[in-house]
Amino acid sequence: MEKVIVIGSGPAGLTAAVYAARANLKPLVLAGGMYGGQLMLTTEVENYPGFPTGIMGPDLMIAFRGQAERFGARIENVDATQVDFSKSPLIVRTVEEEYDAKTVIVATGASARWLGVPGEEQLRGRGVSTCATCDGAFFKDKHIVVIGGGDSAMEEALFLTRFGRKVTVIHRRDTLRASKIMADRAQAHEKIEFLWNTVVEEVLGSGHVSGLKLHNVVDGSRYTFDADAMFIAIGHDPNTEIFRGQLDLDQAGYIISPDGTATNVDGVFVAGDVYDIRYKQAVTAAGLGCRAAMDAERYLEAVEFPVTAAAAS
Ligand code: NAP
C-alpha cells in the first residue's frame, strides 16, 4: 500500500514529491513516459524566482527531479493509464502494474492544442511542431510561421528568430492576448512580422511543409502563403481523460477543486495546470504541489490517528 502516489512530474508533481518525501511518506511518482511536463519543451525560463539570469526549462526540471529523489521519492517514467477512486484503497494502474494507495495527488498538467486542419497531422515532425526548443534548429535561415497571439506564441517567435531568416506570427484577431512586455519584445524584433485576423485552413507540402492556405477573416480573402515550418502555440488542454467519471471536471475538462487541493474524492488531491485555469505558471504549479502534499499528509494523519470525541474534549 502506497501512502502517496503522485501522478505527473511537472513543477506541481515534483514539488508535491519533494514535500511528501521530506514528510517521510516515500511517495511513488508516476512521472509519465515523457517526464518533466511542459517546461521540458520550453527554452529560457525568466520568471522562476531564484534564477536572476534565467534557467533553461529542462535544466529546471532535472533539478526538481534530483531534489525529490534526494529525499526518497521513487520516480517511475511510466504513464498512469487507469484509476479507480470509487473505494478505499484508491487504485492506480499503469500498463504493467496496479498500485493501491491511501492518497493520490493528481498533477498531470495540460497538453498543447493542435489546429485540427488538413495537412497538420501528416506534416507533424516535418515542419509542423508545438515545440520550438525541440524543432527550431531544423529551420536555419528558413521562413517560420508561429500560430497564436498569447505569451507562448511570442516566446516561440522570439526564440525562433535565432534560427529563421524571418518569423511570421499569424493571429486570428487584431489584438494580442500576450502580456505587454512579451508583445512589445516580439513586435519590436526586426525578424518578426505579424499577419492579423488570419487563420490557417490547410498545411501544404508533401514530405515537408511548403506553405499554408490562409483565410483573412475580415476581408474574406483566401490565399497561399509560402512557409517552411509552422509552430503552433494556441494554448493547452488539461490531461484528465483517465479521471473522467472519477473526479468532478469542469466543461473544459479541468479538475474542480473548491479550495485548490481537495477533489470530490477523499484522499485525492489536485495540483498544477490540470486544475489551474487562471495562472498556469511554473511557480504557481509548484506552490499548488506543495499545498497538495501538505494536505495529503494532514489527511493521512487524520485517517491514521483519528481524534476521538473523548480525546478531543
Ligand atoms: P493563451 O494565453 O490561452 O493564448 C492562446 C492564443 O492562441 C490566443 O491568442 C488565442 O487566440 C489563440 N488560439 C487559441 N485557439 C486557437 C485556434 N484554434 N486557432 C488560432 N488561434 C487560437 O495560451 P498561452 O500563450 O499558451 O499562455 C498560457 C498561459 O501561460 C498564459 O497565462 C501566459 O501568460 C503564460 N505564459 C507565460 C510565459 C512567460 O511569462 N514567459 C510564456 C508562455 C506562457 P485569442 O487571443 O483570439 O483567444
PDB file of N, CA and C and ligand atoms in Angstrom, residues 38 42 44-47 112-117 147-156 170-179 181-182 185 198-200 232-236 273 277-282, ligand 1:
ATOM      1  N   GLN A  38       5.613  20.456 -19.182  1.00  0.00           N
ATOM      2  CA  GLN A  38       5.779  21.399 -20.298  1.00  0.00           C
ATOM      3  C   GLN A  38       7.107  22.142 -20.293  1.00  0.00           C
ATOM      4  N   THR A  42      10.298  23.837 -23.241  1.00  0.00           N
ATOM      5  CA  THR A  42      10.445  25.282 -23.329  1.00  0.00           C
ATOM      6  C   THR A  42      11.924  25.672 -23.312  1.00  0.00           C
ATOM      7  N   GLU A  44      14.219  29.323 -22.343  1.00  0.00           N
ATOM      8  CA  GLU A  44      14.638  30.086 -21.178  1.00  0.00           C
ATOM      9  C   GLU A  44      13.429  30.375 -20.270  1.00  0.00           C
ATOM     10  N   VAL A  45      13.554  30.065 -18.992  1.00  0.00           N
ATOM     11  CA  VAL A  45      12.521  30.456 -18.025  1.00  0.00           C
ATOM     12  C   VAL A  45      13.076  31.653 -17.261  1.00  0.00           C
ATOM     13  N   GLU A  46      12.425  32.792 -17.428  1.00  0.00           N
ATOM     14  CA  GLU A  46      12.961  34.023 -16.837  1.00  0.00           C
ATOM     15  C   GLU A  46      12.198  34.445 -15.590  1.00  0.00           C
ATOM     16  N   ASN A  47      11.084  33.750 -15.322  1.00  0.00           N
ATOM     17  CA  ASN A  47      10.231  34.243 -14.240  1.00  0.00           C
ATOM     18  C   ASN A  47      10.119  33.258 -13.091  1.00  0.00           C
ATOM     19  N   ALA A 112      -0.397  20.607 -25.230  1.00  0.00           N
ATOM     20  CA  ALA A 112      -0.522  21.608 -26.298  1.00  0.00           C
ATOM     21  C   ALA A 112      -1.691  21.292 -27.231  1.00  0.00           C
ATOM     22  N   ARG A 113      -2.401  22.339 -27.637  1.00  0.00           N
ATOM     23  CA  ARG A 113      -3.501  22.191 -28.606  1.00  0.00           C
ATOM     24  C   ARG A 113      -2.981  22.196 -30.029  1.00  0.00           C
ATOM     25  N   TRP A 114      -3.679  21.493 -30.883  1.00  0.00           N
ATOM     26  CA  TRP A 114      -3.388  21.495 -32.317  1.00  0.00           C
ATOM     27  C   TRP A 114      -4.523  22.219 -33.029  1.00  0.00           C
ATOM     28  N   LEU A 115      -4.277  22.611 -34.280  1.00  0.00           N
ATOM     29  CA  LEU A 115      -5.298  23.350 -35.021  1.00  0.00           C
ATOM     30  C   LEU A 115      -6.408  22.446 -35.542  1.00  0.00           C
ATOM     31  N   GLY A 116      -6.044  21.220 -35.903  1.00  0.00           N
ATOM     32  CA  GLY A 116      -7.033  20.299 -36.461  1.00  0.00           C
ATOM     33  C   GLY A 116      -7.380  20.603 -37.903  1.00  0.00           C
ATOM     34  N   VAL A 117      -6.434  21.124 -38.668  1.00  0.00           N
ATOM     35  CA  VAL A 117      -6.700  21.422 -40.091  1.00  0.00           C
ATOM     36  C   VAL A 117      -6.037  20.369 -40.971  1.00  0.00           C
ATOM     37  N   ILE A 147       1.764  30.245 -34.893  1.00  0.00           N
ATOM     38  CA  ILE A 147       0.323  30.491 -34.791  1.00  0.00           C
ATOM     39  C   ILE A 147      -0.032  30.803 -33.335  1.00  0.00           C
ATOM     40  N   GLY A 148      -0.777  31.902 -33.127  1.00  0.00           N
ATOM     41  CA  GLY A 148      -1.245  32.243 -31.786  1.00  0.00           C
ATOM     42  C   GLY A 148      -0.940  33.686 -31.443  1.00  0.00           C
ATOM     43  N   GLY A 149      -1.615  34.171 -30.394  1.00  0.00           N
ATOM     44  CA  GLY A 149      -1.423  35.561 -30.001  1.00  0.00           C
ATOM     45  C   GLY A 149      -1.148  35.723 -28.520  1.00  0.00           C
ATOM     46  N   GLY A 150      -0.817  34.610 -27.836  1.00  0.00           N
ATOM     47  CA  GLY A 150      -0.558  34.663 -26.403  1.00  0.00           C
ATOM     48  C   GLY A 150       0.938  34.728 -26.094  1.00  0.00           C
ATOM     49  N   ASP A 151       1.265  34.645 -24.804  1.00  0.00           N
ATOM     50  CA  ASP A 151       2.673  34.686 -24.400  1.00  0.00           C
ATOM     51  C   ASP A 151       3.483  33.557 -25.021  1.00  0.00           C
ATOM     52  N   SER A 152       2.868  32.367 -25.127  1.00  0.00           N
ATOM     53  CA  SER A 152       3.607  31.248 -25.714  1.00  0.00           C
ATOM     54  C   SER A 152       3.998  31.553 -27.147  1.00  0.00           C
ATOM     55  N   ALA A 153       3.076  32.118 -27.915  1.00  0.00           N
ATOM     56  CA  ALA A 153       3.366  32.425 -29.318  1.00  0.00           C
ATOM     57  C   ALA A 153       4.496  33.453 -29.416  1.00  0.00           C
ATOM     58  N   MET A 154       4.463  34.465 -28.523  1.00  0.00           N
ATOM     59  CA  MET A 154       5.524  35.481 -28.552  1.00  0.00           C
ATOM     60  C   MET A 154       6.871  34.857 -28.192  1.00  0.00           C
ATOM     61  N   GLU A 155       6.830  33.997 -27.171  1.00  0.00           N
ATOM     62  CA  GLU A 155       8.060  33.351 -26.714  1.00  0.00           C
ATOM     63  C   GLU A 155       8.653  32.470 -27.817  1.00  0.00           C
ATOM     64  N   GLU A 156       7.768  31.697 -28.451  1.00  0.00           N
ATOM     65  CA  GLU A 156       8.222  30.821 -29.533  1.00  0.00           C
ATOM     66  C   GLU A 156       8.787  31.656 -30.682  1.00  0.00           C
ATOM     67  N   ILE A 170       1.010  34.468 -37.010  1.00  0.00           N
ATOM     68  CA  ILE A 170      -0.340  34.534 -37.570  1.00  0.00           C
ATOM     69  C   ILE A 170      -1.334  34.453 -36.416  1.00  0.00           C
ATOM     70  N   HIS A 171      -2.162  35.494 -36.310  1.00  0.00           N
ATOM     71  CA  HIS A 171      -3.115  35.544 -35.189  1.00  0.00           C
ATOM     72  C   HIS A 171      -4.530  35.757 -35.735  1.00  0.00           C
ATOM     73  N   ARG A 172      -5.488  35.111 -35.096  1.00  0.00           N
ATOM     74  CA  ARG A 172      -6.857  35.136 -35.629  1.00  0.00           C
ATOM     75  C   ARG A 172      -7.605  36.442 -35.357  1.00  0.00           C
ATOM     76  N   ARG A 173      -7.053  37.279 -34.491  1.00  0.00           N
ATOM     77  CA  ARG A 173      -7.682  38.581 -34.205  1.00  0.00           C
ATOM     78  C   ARG A 173      -6.689  39.687 -34.546  1.00  0.00           C
ATOM     79  N   ASP A 174      -7.047  40.942 -34.206  1.00  0.00           N
ATOM     80  CA  ASP A 174      -6.103  42.034 -34.456  1.00  0.00           C
ATOM     81  C   ASP A 174      -5.498  42.573 -33.163  1.00  0.00           C
ATOM     82  N   THR A 175      -5.726  41.835 -32.057  1.00  0.00           N
ATOM     83  CA  THR A 175      -5.158  42.241 -30.770  1.00  0.00           C
ATOM     84  C   THR A 175      -4.492  41.030 -30.129  1.00  0.00           C
ATOM     85  N   LEU A 176      -3.299  41.250 -29.591  1.00  0.00           N
ATOM     86  CA  LEU A 176      -2.604  40.133 -28.945  1.00  0.00           C
ATOM     87  C   LEU A 176      -3.151  39.893 -27.547  1.00  0.00           C
ATOM     88  N   ARG A 177      -3.158  38.624 -27.151  1.00  0.00           N
ATOM     89  CA  ARG A 177      -3.534  38.266 -25.788  1.00  0.00           C
ATOM     90  C   ARG A 177      -2.291  38.322 -24.876  1.00  0.00           C
ATOM     91  N   ALA A 178      -1.134  38.317 -25.467  1.00  0.00           N
ATOM     92  CA  ALA A 178       0.127  38.240 -24.711  1.00  0.00           C
ATOM     93  C   ALA A 178       0.292  39.418 -23.763  1.00  0.00           C
ATOM     94  N   SER A 179       1.117  39.228 -22.715  1.00  0.00           N
ATOM     95  CA  SER A 179       1.433  40.318 -21.790  1.00  0.00           C
ATOM     96  C   SER A 179       2.176  41.412 -22.559  1.00  0.00           C
ATOM     97  N   ILE A 181       4.853  43.124 -22.042  1.00  0.00           N
ATOM     98  CA  ILE A 181       6.312  43.030 -22.191  1.00  0.00           C
ATOM     99  C   ILE A 181       6.686  42.054 -23.309  1.00  0.00           C
ATOM    100  N   MET A 182       5.976  40.927 -23.371  1.00  0.00           N
ATOM    101  CA  MET A 182       6.280  39.923 -24.415  1.00  0.00           C
ATOM    102  C   MET A 182       5.832  40.433 -25.780  1.00  0.00           C
ATOM    103  N   ARG A 185       8.244  43.083 -27.030  1.00  0.00           N
ATOM    104  CA  ARG A 185       9.504  42.479 -27.469  1.00  0.00           C
ATOM    105  C   ARG A 185       9.365  41.875 -28.868  1.00  0.00           C
ATOM    106  N   THR A 198      -6.173  36.404 -39.231  1.00  0.00           N
ATOM    107  CA  THR A 198      -5.901  35.362 -40.227  1.00  0.00           C
ATOM    108  C   THR A 198      -5.884  33.984 -39.573  1.00  0.00           C
ATOM    109  N   VAL A 199      -6.520  33.031 -40.247  1.00  0.00           N
ATOM    110  CA  VAL A 199      -6.494  31.648 -39.743  1.00  0.00           C
ATOM    111  C   VAL A 199      -5.927  30.718 -40.811  1.00  0.00           C
ATOM    112  N   VAL A 200      -5.359  29.615 -40.328  1.00  0.00           N
ATOM    113  CA  VAL A 200      -4.806  28.608 -41.237  1.00  0.00           C
ATOM    114  C   VAL A 200      -5.923  27.638 -41.598  1.00  0.00           C
ATOM    115  N   ILE A 232       2.850  25.771 -33.628  1.00  0.00           N
ATOM    116  CA  ILE A 232       1.525  26.089 -33.087  1.00  0.00           C
ATOM    117  C   ILE A 232       1.657  26.390 -31.599  1.00  0.00           C
ATOM    118  N   ALA A 233       1.139  27.554 -31.193  1.00  0.00           N
ATOM    119  CA  ALA A 233       1.230  27.963 -29.778  1.00  0.00           C
ATOM    120  C   ALA A 233      -0.106  28.581 -29.387  1.00  0.00           C
ATOM    121  N   ILE A 234      -1.144  27.743 -29.351  1.00  0.00           N
ATOM    122  CA  ILE A 234      -2.511  28.254 -29.159  1.00  0.00           C
ATOM    123  C   ILE A 234      -3.134  27.777 -27.845  1.00  0.00           C
ATOM    124  N   GLY A 235      -2.305  27.427 -26.901  1.00  0.00           N
ATOM    125  CA  GLY A 235      -2.838  27.051 -25.592  1.00  0.00           C
ATOM    126  C   GLY A 235      -2.820  25.547 -25.368  1.00  0.00           C
ATOM    127  N   HIS A 236      -3.476  25.154 -24.293  1.00  0.00           N
ATOM    128  CA  HIS A 236      -3.369  23.767 -23.824  1.00  0.00           C
ATOM    129  C   HIS A 236      -4.706  23.208 -23.368  1.00  0.00           C
ATOM    130  N   ASP A 273      -1.418  22.733 -13.385  1.00  0.00           N
ATOM    131  CA  ASP A 273      -2.200  23.203 -14.533  1.00  0.00           C
ATOM    132  C   ASP A 273      -3.429  22.346 -14.830  1.00  0.00           C
ATOM    133  N   ILE A 277      -6.794  27.043 -14.144  1.00  0.00           N
ATOM    134  CA  ILE A 277      -7.120  27.619 -15.448  1.00  0.00           C
ATOM    135  C   ILE A 277      -6.514  29.008 -15.570  1.00  0.00           C
ATOM    136  N   ARG A 278      -6.322  29.655 -14.435  1.00  0.00           N
ATOM    137  CA  ARG A 278      -6.027  31.073 -14.471  1.00  0.00           C
ATOM    138  C   ARG A 278      -4.549  31.434 -14.604  1.00  0.00           C
ATOM    139  N   TYR A 279      -3.698  30.832 -13.779  1.00  0.00           N
ATOM    140  CA  TYR A 279      -2.315  31.334 -13.707  1.00  0.00           C
ATOM    141  C   TYR A 279      -1.353  30.516 -14.571  1.00  0.00           C
ATOM    142  N   LYS A 280      -1.393  29.192 -14.451  1.00  0.00           N
ATOM    143  CA  LYS A 280      -0.601  28.318 -15.310  1.00  0.00           C
ATOM    144  C   LYS A 280       0.877  28.688 -15.376  1.00  0.00           C
ATOM    145  N   GLN A 281       1.443  29.002 -14.255  1.00  0.00           N
ATOM    146  CA  GLN A 281       2.861  29.323 -14.203  1.00  0.00           C
ATOM    147  C   GLN A 281       3.604  28.204 -13.467  1.00  0.00           C
ATOM    148  N   ALA A 282       4.888  28.046 -13.775  1.00  0.00           N
ATOM    149  CA  ALA A 282       5.660  27.022 -13.076  1.00  0.00           C
ATOM    150  C   ALA A 282       5.640  27.282 -11.565  1.00  0.00           C
TER     151      ALA A 282
HETATM  152  P1  NAP B   1      -3.218  31.618 -24.189  1.00  0.00           P
HETATM  153  O1  NAP B   1      -2.823  32.772 -23.357  1.00  0.00           O
HETATM  154  O2  NAP B   1      -4.501  30.931 -23.936  1.00  0.00           O
HETATM  155  O3  NAP B   1      -3.182  32.111 -25.709  1.00  0.00           O
HETATM  156  C1  NAP B   1      -3.582  31.261 -26.738  1.00  0.00           C
HETATM  157  C2  NAP B   1      -3.583  32.055 -28.032  1.00  0.00           C
HETATM  158  O4  NAP B   1      -3.885  31.177 -29.118  1.00  0.00           O
HETATM  159  C3  NAP B   1      -4.619  33.169 -28.035  1.00  0.00           C
HETATM  160  O5  NAP B   1      -4.098  34.309 -28.660  1.00  0.00           O
HETATM  161  C4  NAP B   1      -5.764  32.555 -28.853  1.00  0.00           C
HETATM  162  O6  NAP B   1      -6.473  33.496 -29.602  1.00  0.00           O
HETATM  163  C5  NAP B   1      -5.026  31.644 -29.809  1.00  0.00           C
HETATM  164  N1  NAP B   1      -5.831  30.491 -30.194  1.00  0.00           N
HETATM  165  C6  NAP B   1      -6.479  29.613 -29.394  1.00  0.00           C
HETATM  166  N2  NAP B   1      -7.086  28.650 -30.110  1.00  0.00           N
HETATM  167  C7  NAP B   1      -6.842  28.947 -31.411  1.00  0.00           C
HETATM  168  C8  NAP B   1      -7.183  28.330 -32.635  1.00  0.00           C
HETATM  169  N3  NAP B   1      -7.915  27.204 -32.675  1.00  0.00           N
HETATM  170  N4  NAP B   1      -6.744  28.897 -33.770  1.00  0.00           N
HETATM  171  C9  NAP B   1      -5.983  30.012 -33.742  1.00  0.00           C
HETATM  172  N5  NAP B   1      -5.608  30.647 -32.616  1.00  0.00           N
HETATM  173  C10 NAP B   1      -6.040  30.118 -31.464  1.00  0.00           C
HETATM  174  O7  NAP B   1      -2.122  30.455 -24.137  1.00  0.00           O
HETATM  175  P2  NAP B   1      -0.533  30.573 -23.988  1.00  0.00           P
HETATM  176  O8  NAP B   1       0.029  31.606 -24.855  1.00  0.00           O
HETATM  177  O9  NAP B   1      -0.079  29.169 -24.151  1.00  0.00           O
HETATM  178  O10 NAP B   1      -0.320  31.023 -22.465  1.00  0.00           O
HETATM  179  C11 NAP B   1      -0.905  30.275 -21.405  1.00  0.00           C
HETATM  180  C12 NAP B   1      -0.522  30.905 -20.066  1.00  0.00           C
HETATM  181  O11 NAP B   1       0.886  30.751 -19.825  1.00  0.00           O
HETATM  182  C13 NAP B   1      -0.794  32.399 -20.028  1.00  0.00           C
HETATM  183  O12 NAP B   1      -1.232  32.736 -18.755  1.00  0.00           O
HETATM  184  C14 NAP B   1       0.556  33.011 -20.294  1.00  0.00           C
HETATM  185  O13 NAP B   1       0.707  34.295 -19.736  1.00  0.00           O
HETATM  186  C15 NAP B   1       1.508  32.017 -19.645  1.00  0.00           C
HETATM  187  N6  NAP B   1       2.832  32.038 -20.305  1.00  0.00           N
HETATM  188  C16 NAP B   1       3.788  32.878 -19.789  1.00  0.00           C
HETATM  189  C17 NAP B   1       5.040  32.959 -20.380  1.00  0.00           C
HETATM  190  C18 NAP B   1       6.084  33.861 -19.817  1.00  0.00           C
HETATM  191  O14 NAP B   1       5.788  34.608 -18.902  1.00  0.00           O
HETATM  192  N7  NAP B   1       7.307  33.843 -20.310  1.00  0.00           N
HETATM  193  C19 NAP B   1       5.316  32.202 -21.522  1.00  0.00           C
HETATM  194  C20 NAP B   1       4.319  31.363 -22.032  1.00  0.00           C
HETATM  195  C21 NAP B   1       3.068  31.305 -21.418  1.00  0.00           C
HETATM  196  P3  NAP B   1      -7.421  34.578 -28.892  1.00  0.00           P
HETATM  197  O15 NAP B   1      -6.496  35.594 -28.309  1.00  0.00           O
HETATM  198  O16 NAP B   1      -8.247  35.089 -30.015  1.00  0.00           O
HETATM  199  O17 NAP B   1      -8.210  33.820 -27.883  1.00  0.00           O
END
